[in-house]
Amino acid sequence: MIEFQLNRPGILFVLSAPSGGGKSTLLRELLSADESMEYSVSVTTRPPRGDEQDGREYHFRTESEFKRLLAANAFVESAVVHGNYYGTLRSEVEERIAEGADVVLDIDVQGSLKLKKERPDTVLVFVLPPSIATLEKRLRSRGLDDERAIRTRLENARHELKYANLYDYVLVNERIEDTIDSLRQVVTGERHRAHRMVLNDALGEIEFIKPQREQMVGAG
Ligand code: 5GP
């Protein structure tokens, strides 16, 4: 019999990386091998690309629908990225967290920092390319963008990279297998942090002292 029970609410993880940084591969690997991790599908006003499906990659909405959701306080965070609106729905996050599932968000730097301010317990992970030159090579070799789009992406990357030090974790993505390993270690480590846990003794012999609120916030 397990006498000591460990319970905790779910954790909100944020993964940010410049485009071409390997983020979608990392997310796919993380989600496919981890049943307690769920992906939060954002709302966006940008049109679908390629074979993207409504409700899978994004909830694709018009600008007026987006603004209606915004006014109804339906988002935990939202931002304008490359001229389009993006937002994380409260409904994608809060219920799952309350039920103990962990949720991962793929959002930009502005959204991540806003979220961290409001919910200090959010875990921010930044994936850095080994260099701008490598990023440029990767963007070119995947062949998805024309020259102008590559220039814009590199410019955005240079801007976003500046904020990496404000995240909780930075992973330099040199070999994708190693980066996935490190990401899993971050997730495992965060899941074991004492301040997130509610400890209970089934036999009632020990009454665990709960961490103070300041400790919880400070540790998040
Ligand atoms: P894309 O249009 O290429 O899928 O995404 C563009 C950028 O928007 C990426 O950096 C992505 O992380 C970010 N993004 C996607 N969903 C959200 C969201 O809900 N909130 C914020 N703040 N950024 C998002």
mmCIF file of C-alpha atoms in Angstrom, residues 26-37 180 184 191:
data_model
loop_
_atom_site.group_PDB
_atom_site.id
_atom_site.type_symbol
_atom_site.label_atom_id
_atom_site.label_comp_id
_atom_site.label_asym_id
_atom_site.label_seq_id
_atom_site.Cartn_x
_atom_site.Cartn_y
_atom_site.Cartn_z
ATOM 1 C CA LEU A 26 9.939 18.992 -30.014
ATOM 2 C CA LEU A 27 6.246 19.432 -29.292
ATOM 3 C CA ARG A 28 5.305 16.397 -31.347
ATOM 4 C CA GLU A 29 7.867 14.232 -29.558
ATOM 5 C CA LEU A 30 6.911 15.514 -26.149
ATOM 6 C CA LEU A 31 3.185 14.978 -26.676
ATOM 7 C CA SER A 32 3.442 11.578 -28.334
ATOM 8 C CA ALA A 33 5.363 10.042 -25.454
ATOM 9 C CA ASP A 34 3.663 11.698 -22.514
ATOM 10 C CA GLU A 35 0.034 10.951 -21.763
ATOM 11 C CA SER A 36 -0.299 13.520 -19.005
ATOM 12 C CA MET A 37 0.749 16.350 -21.312
ATOM 13 C CA ILE A 180 14.059 16.381 -26.483
ATOM 14 C CA ARG A 184 11.706 15.806 -20.816
ATOM 15 C CA ARG A 191 6.598 17.644 -11.775
#
